Short mmCIF file of C-alpha atoms in Angstrom, two decimals:
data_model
loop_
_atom_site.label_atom_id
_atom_site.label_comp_id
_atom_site.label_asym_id
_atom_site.label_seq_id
_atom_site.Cartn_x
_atom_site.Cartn_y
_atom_site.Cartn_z
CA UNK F 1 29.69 124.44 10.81
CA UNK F 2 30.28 126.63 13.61
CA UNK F 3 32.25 124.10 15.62
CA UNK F 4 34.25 123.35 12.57
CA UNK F 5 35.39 126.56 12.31
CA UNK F 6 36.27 126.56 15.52
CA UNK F 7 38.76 123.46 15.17
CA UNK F 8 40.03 123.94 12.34
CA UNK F 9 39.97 128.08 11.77
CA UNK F 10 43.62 127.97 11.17
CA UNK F 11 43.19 125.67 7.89
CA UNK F 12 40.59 128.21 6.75
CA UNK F 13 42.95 131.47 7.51
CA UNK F 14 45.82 129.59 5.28
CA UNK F 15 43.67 128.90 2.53
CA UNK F 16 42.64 132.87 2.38
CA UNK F 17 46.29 134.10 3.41
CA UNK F 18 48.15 131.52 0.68
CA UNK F 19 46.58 133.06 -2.44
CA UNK F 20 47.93 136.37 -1.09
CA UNK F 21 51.47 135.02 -0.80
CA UNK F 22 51.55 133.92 -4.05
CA UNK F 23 50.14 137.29 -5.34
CA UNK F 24 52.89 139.23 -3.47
CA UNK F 25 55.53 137.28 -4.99
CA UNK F 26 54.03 137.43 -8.42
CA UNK F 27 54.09 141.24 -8.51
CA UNK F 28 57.18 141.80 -6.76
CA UNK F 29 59.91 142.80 -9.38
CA UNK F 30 62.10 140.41 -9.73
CA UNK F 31 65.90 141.21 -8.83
CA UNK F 32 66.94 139.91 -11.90
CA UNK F 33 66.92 143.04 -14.03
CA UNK F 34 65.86 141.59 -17.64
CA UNK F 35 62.60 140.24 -15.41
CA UNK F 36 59.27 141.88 -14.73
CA UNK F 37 56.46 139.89 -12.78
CA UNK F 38 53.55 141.28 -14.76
CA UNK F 39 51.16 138.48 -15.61
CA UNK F 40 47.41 139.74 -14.40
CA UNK F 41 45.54 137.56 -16.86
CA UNK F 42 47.49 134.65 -15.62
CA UNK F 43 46.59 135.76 -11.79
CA UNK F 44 42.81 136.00 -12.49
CA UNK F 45 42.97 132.82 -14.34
CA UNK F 46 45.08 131.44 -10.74
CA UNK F 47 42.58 132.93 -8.73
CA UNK F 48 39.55 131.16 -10.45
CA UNK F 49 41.04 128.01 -10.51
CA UNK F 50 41.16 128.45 -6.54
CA UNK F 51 37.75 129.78 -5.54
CA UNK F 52 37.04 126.97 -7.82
CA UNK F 53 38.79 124.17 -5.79
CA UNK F 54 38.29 126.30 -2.22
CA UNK F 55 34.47 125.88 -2.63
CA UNK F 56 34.27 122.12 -3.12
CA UNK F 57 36.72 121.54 -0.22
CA UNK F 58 34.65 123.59 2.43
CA UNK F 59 31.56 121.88 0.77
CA UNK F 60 33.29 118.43 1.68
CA UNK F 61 34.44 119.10 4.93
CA UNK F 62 30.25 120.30 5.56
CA UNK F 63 29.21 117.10 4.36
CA UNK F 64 31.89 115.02 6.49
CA UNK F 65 30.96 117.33 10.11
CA UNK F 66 27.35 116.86 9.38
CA UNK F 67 27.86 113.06 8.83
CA UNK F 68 29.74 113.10 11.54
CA UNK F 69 27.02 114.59 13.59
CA UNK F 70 23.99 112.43 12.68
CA UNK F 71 26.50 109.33 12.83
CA UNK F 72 26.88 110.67 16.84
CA UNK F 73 22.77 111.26 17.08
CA UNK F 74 22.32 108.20 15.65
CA UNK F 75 25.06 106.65 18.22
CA UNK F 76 23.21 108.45 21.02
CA UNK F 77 19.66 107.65 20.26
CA UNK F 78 20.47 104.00 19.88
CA UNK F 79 22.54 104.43 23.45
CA UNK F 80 19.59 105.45 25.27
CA UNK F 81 17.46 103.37 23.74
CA UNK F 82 19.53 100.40 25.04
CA UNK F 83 19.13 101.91 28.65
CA UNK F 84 15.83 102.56 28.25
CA UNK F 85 14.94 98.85 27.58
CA UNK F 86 17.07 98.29 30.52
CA UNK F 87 15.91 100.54 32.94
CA UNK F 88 11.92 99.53 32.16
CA UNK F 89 12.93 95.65 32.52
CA UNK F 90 14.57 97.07 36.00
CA UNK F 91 11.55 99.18 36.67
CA UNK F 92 9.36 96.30 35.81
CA UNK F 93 11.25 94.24 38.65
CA UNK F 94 10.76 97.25 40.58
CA UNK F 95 7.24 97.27 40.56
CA UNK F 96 6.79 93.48 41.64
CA UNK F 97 9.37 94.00 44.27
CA UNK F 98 7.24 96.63 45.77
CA UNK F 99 3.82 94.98 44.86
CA UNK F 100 5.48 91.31 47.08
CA UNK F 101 6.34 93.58 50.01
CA UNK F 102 3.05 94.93 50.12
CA UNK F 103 1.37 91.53 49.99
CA UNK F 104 4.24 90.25 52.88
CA UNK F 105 2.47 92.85 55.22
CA UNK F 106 -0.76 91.02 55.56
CA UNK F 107 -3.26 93.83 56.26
CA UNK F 108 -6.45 91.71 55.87
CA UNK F 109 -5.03 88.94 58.47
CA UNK F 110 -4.07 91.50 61.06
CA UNK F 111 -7.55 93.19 60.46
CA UNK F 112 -9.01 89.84 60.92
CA UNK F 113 -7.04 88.93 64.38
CA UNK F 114 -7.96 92.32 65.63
CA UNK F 115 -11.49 91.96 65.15
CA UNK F 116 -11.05 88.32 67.35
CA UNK F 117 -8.17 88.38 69.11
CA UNK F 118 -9.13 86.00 72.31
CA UNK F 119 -9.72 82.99 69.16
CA UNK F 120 -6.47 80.79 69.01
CA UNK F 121 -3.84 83.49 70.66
CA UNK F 122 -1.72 80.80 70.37
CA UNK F 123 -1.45 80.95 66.79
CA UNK F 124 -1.99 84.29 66.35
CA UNK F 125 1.21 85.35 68.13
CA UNK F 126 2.62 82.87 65.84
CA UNK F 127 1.24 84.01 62.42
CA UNK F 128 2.13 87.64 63.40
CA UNK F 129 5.92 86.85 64.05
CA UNK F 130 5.27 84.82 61.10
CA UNK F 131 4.31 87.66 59.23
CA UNK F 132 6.94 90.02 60.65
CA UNK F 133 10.52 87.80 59.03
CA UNK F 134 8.21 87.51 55.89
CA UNK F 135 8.06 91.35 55.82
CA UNK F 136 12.05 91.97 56.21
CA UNK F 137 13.31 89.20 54.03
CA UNK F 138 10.61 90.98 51.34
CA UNK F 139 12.22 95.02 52.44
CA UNK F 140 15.44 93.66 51.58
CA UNK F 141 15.21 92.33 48.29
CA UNK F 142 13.23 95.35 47.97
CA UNK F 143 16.25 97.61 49.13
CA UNK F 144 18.30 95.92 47.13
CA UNK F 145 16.60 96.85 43.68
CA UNK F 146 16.71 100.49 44.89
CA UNK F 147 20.43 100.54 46.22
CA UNK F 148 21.86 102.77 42.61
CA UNK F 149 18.46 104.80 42.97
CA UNK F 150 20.01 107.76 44.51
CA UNK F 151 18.57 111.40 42.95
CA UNK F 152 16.29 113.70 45.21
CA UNK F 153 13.18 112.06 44.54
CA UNK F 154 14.58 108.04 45.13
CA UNK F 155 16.05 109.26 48.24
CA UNK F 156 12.68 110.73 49.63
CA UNK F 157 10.75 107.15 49.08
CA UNK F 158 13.86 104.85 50.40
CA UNK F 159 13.43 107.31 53.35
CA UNK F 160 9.88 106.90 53.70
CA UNK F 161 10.09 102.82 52.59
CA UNK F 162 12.99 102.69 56.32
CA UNK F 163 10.32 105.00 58.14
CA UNK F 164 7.57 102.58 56.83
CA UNK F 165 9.15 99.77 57.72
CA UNK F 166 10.51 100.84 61.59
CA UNK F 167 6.52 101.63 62.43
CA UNK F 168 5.39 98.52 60.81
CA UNK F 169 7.59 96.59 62.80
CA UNK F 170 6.66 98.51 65.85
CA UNK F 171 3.13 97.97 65.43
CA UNK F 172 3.79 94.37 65.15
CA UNK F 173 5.61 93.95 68.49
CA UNK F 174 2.72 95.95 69.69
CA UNK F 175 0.18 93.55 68.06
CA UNK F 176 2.21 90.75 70.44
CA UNK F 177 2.09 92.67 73.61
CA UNK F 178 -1.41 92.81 73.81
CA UNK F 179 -2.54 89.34 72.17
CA UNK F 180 0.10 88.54 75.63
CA UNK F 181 -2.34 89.56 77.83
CA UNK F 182 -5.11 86.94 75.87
CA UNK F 183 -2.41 84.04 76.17
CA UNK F 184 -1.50 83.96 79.59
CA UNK F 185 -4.61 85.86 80.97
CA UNK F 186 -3.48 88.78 82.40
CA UNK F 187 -6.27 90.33 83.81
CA UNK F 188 -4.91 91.64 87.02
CA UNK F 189 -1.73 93.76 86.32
CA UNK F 190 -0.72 97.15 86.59
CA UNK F 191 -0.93 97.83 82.58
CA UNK F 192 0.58 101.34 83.44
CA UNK F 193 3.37 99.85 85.12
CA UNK F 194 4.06 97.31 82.75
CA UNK F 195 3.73 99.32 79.62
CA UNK F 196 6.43 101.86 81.06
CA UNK F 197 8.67 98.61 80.93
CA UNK F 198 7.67 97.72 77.58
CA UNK F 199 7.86 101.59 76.54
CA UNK F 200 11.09 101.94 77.52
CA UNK F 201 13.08 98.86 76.01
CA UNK F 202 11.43 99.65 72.73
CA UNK F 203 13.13 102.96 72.59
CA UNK F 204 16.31 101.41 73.63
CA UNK F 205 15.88 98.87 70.44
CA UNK F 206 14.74 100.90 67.02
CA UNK F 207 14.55 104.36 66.65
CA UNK F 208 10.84 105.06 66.51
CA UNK F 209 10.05 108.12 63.98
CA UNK F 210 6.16 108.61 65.74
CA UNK F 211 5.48 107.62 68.89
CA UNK F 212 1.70 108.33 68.42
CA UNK F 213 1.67 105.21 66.22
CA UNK F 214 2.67 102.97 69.14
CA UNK F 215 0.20 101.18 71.93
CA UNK F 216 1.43 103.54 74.56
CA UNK F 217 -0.01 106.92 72.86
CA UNK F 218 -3.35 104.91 72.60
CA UNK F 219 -2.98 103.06 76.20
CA UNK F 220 -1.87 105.37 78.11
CA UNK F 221 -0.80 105.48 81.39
CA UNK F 222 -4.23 104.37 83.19
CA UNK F 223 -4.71 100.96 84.35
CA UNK F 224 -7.52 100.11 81.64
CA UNK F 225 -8.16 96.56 81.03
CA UNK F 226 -6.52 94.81 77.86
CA UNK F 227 -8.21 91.73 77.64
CA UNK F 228 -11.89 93.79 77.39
CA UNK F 229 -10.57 96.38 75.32
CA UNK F 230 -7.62 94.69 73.04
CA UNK F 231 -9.50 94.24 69.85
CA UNK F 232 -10.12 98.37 69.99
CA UNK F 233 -6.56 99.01 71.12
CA UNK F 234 -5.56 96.09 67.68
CA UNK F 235 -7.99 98.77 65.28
CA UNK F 236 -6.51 101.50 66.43
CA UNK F 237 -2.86 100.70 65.92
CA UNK F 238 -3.92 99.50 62.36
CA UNK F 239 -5.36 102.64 61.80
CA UNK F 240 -2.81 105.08 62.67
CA UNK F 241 -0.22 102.91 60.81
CA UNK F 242 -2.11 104.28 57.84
CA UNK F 243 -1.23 101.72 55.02
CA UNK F 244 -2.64 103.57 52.35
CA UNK F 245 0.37 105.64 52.60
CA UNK F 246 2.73 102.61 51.22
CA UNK F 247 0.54 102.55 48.14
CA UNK F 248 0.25 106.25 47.43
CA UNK F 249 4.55 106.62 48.16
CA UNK F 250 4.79 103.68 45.83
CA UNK F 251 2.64 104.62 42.50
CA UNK F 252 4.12 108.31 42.80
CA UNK F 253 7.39 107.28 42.99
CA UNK F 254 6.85 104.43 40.12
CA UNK F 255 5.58 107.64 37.72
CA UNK F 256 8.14 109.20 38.69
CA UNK F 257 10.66 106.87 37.52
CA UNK F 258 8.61 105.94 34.28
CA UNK F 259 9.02 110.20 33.56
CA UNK F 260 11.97 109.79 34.15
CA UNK F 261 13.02 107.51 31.45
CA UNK F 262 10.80 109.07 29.09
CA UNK F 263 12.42 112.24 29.29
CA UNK F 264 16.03 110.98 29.04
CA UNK F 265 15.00 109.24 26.08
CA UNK F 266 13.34 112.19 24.47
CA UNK F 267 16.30 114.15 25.43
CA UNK F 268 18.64 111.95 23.29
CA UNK F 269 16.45 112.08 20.25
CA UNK F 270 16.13 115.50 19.77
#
């Protein structure tokens, strides 16, 4: 009613002003001198035919705004519930994007090689490098389904899914330096020497986010020997990767987005 008012206050200041008019001219003498405007029973009986008529009117135009109104709630509701269906099918799509790239990393068969890493190098470098295209071609269908997801929240797990990724990735190439040393037997290098190598065209390559994650922060710089000590050096990097992390990130920002819809569907309904 108030917005009504609003838009169409000059309609309601004509209907009070008109009646007015009409009264001034009634009593107004007229300038024809054998005429006097003196007719107050037949003003009263104007005047209660329109309070009669004004009330039905403003009743009418209530009834047509508040249509109106629950017409445009009713417009809304159905709106959202439309992209609510849609964003839960996308969410749903979501979720098994997210659930394949987490499978694509292979945690158990990297446990297993690190546990036994002198047993068919060969094909252990393989499987890892394997593993490593498997786990890109999954991140980018991945980072497709998340490229419109773009409030505070989204941004902070695509961050953390690229930051993720990079150290995965690292960890891999590290998982292939050392099974190196099982291949071709290198038992008699300078390991300090060669890991400054190593160390220094991987920085040149990505942009590593924690260097305490890679196999120089748990080499070091001392000659110690690979092949008797990879499967611990293997653990470790697993370890520090911590992979739990991808699952936590994931189901918080899955609630999230599941809030999310809830509220901008209760939003519409009320």
């Amino acid at each position: 009613m108030i917005q009504l008012l609003k838009n169409y206050w000059w309609a309601f200041l004509l209907l009070l002003i008109a009646p007015l008019l009409v009264n001034v001219i009634l009593i107004t003498d007229s300038p024809c001198p054998n005429y006097t405007a003196n007719n107050s029973n037949g003003w009263l009986g104007f005047w209660g035919a329109y309070i009669g008529a004004l009330f039905p009117f403003i009743i009418l135009l209530i009834t047509i705004w508040d249509t109106h109104k629950e017409n445009k709630k009713d417009r809304s509701i159905q709106v959202a519930t439309i992209e609510y269906q849609v964003s839960k099918e996308h969410l749903n799509t979501i979720k098994k994007t997210i659930a394949d790239y987490i499978q694509s990393l292979n945690i158990m068969e990297l446990g297993l090689i690190a546990i036994r890493p002198n047993i068919n190098t060969g094909n252990s470098l393989n499987r890892i490098w394997n593993i490593c295209q498997s786990t890109v071609s999954s991140y980018e269908l991945l980072e497709f389904e998340l490229v419109d997801y773009d409030d505070e929240k989204e941004k902070e797990y695509k961050q953390f899914l690229v930051k993720f990724k990079t150290e995965y990735e690292g960890m891999i190439k590290d998982f292939g330096w050392v099974l190196d040393f099982y291949l071709y037997k290198k038992e008699n290098v300078d390991i300090g020497k060669e890991l400054v190598v190593y160390r220094k065209k991987e920085l040149n390559l990505v942009n590593v986010y924690d260097e305490n994650k890679r196999i120089w922060a748990i080499v070091g710089k001392d000659n110690c020997n690979i092949v008797e000590k990879g499967s611990e050096i293997l653990r470790e990097l697993l370890e520090r990767l911590v992979f739990k992390s991808i699952y936590s990130k994931s189901i918080e920002f899955v609630k999230y987005e599941k809030e999310k819809m809830d509220n901008n569907l209760k939003k519409a309904s009320e």
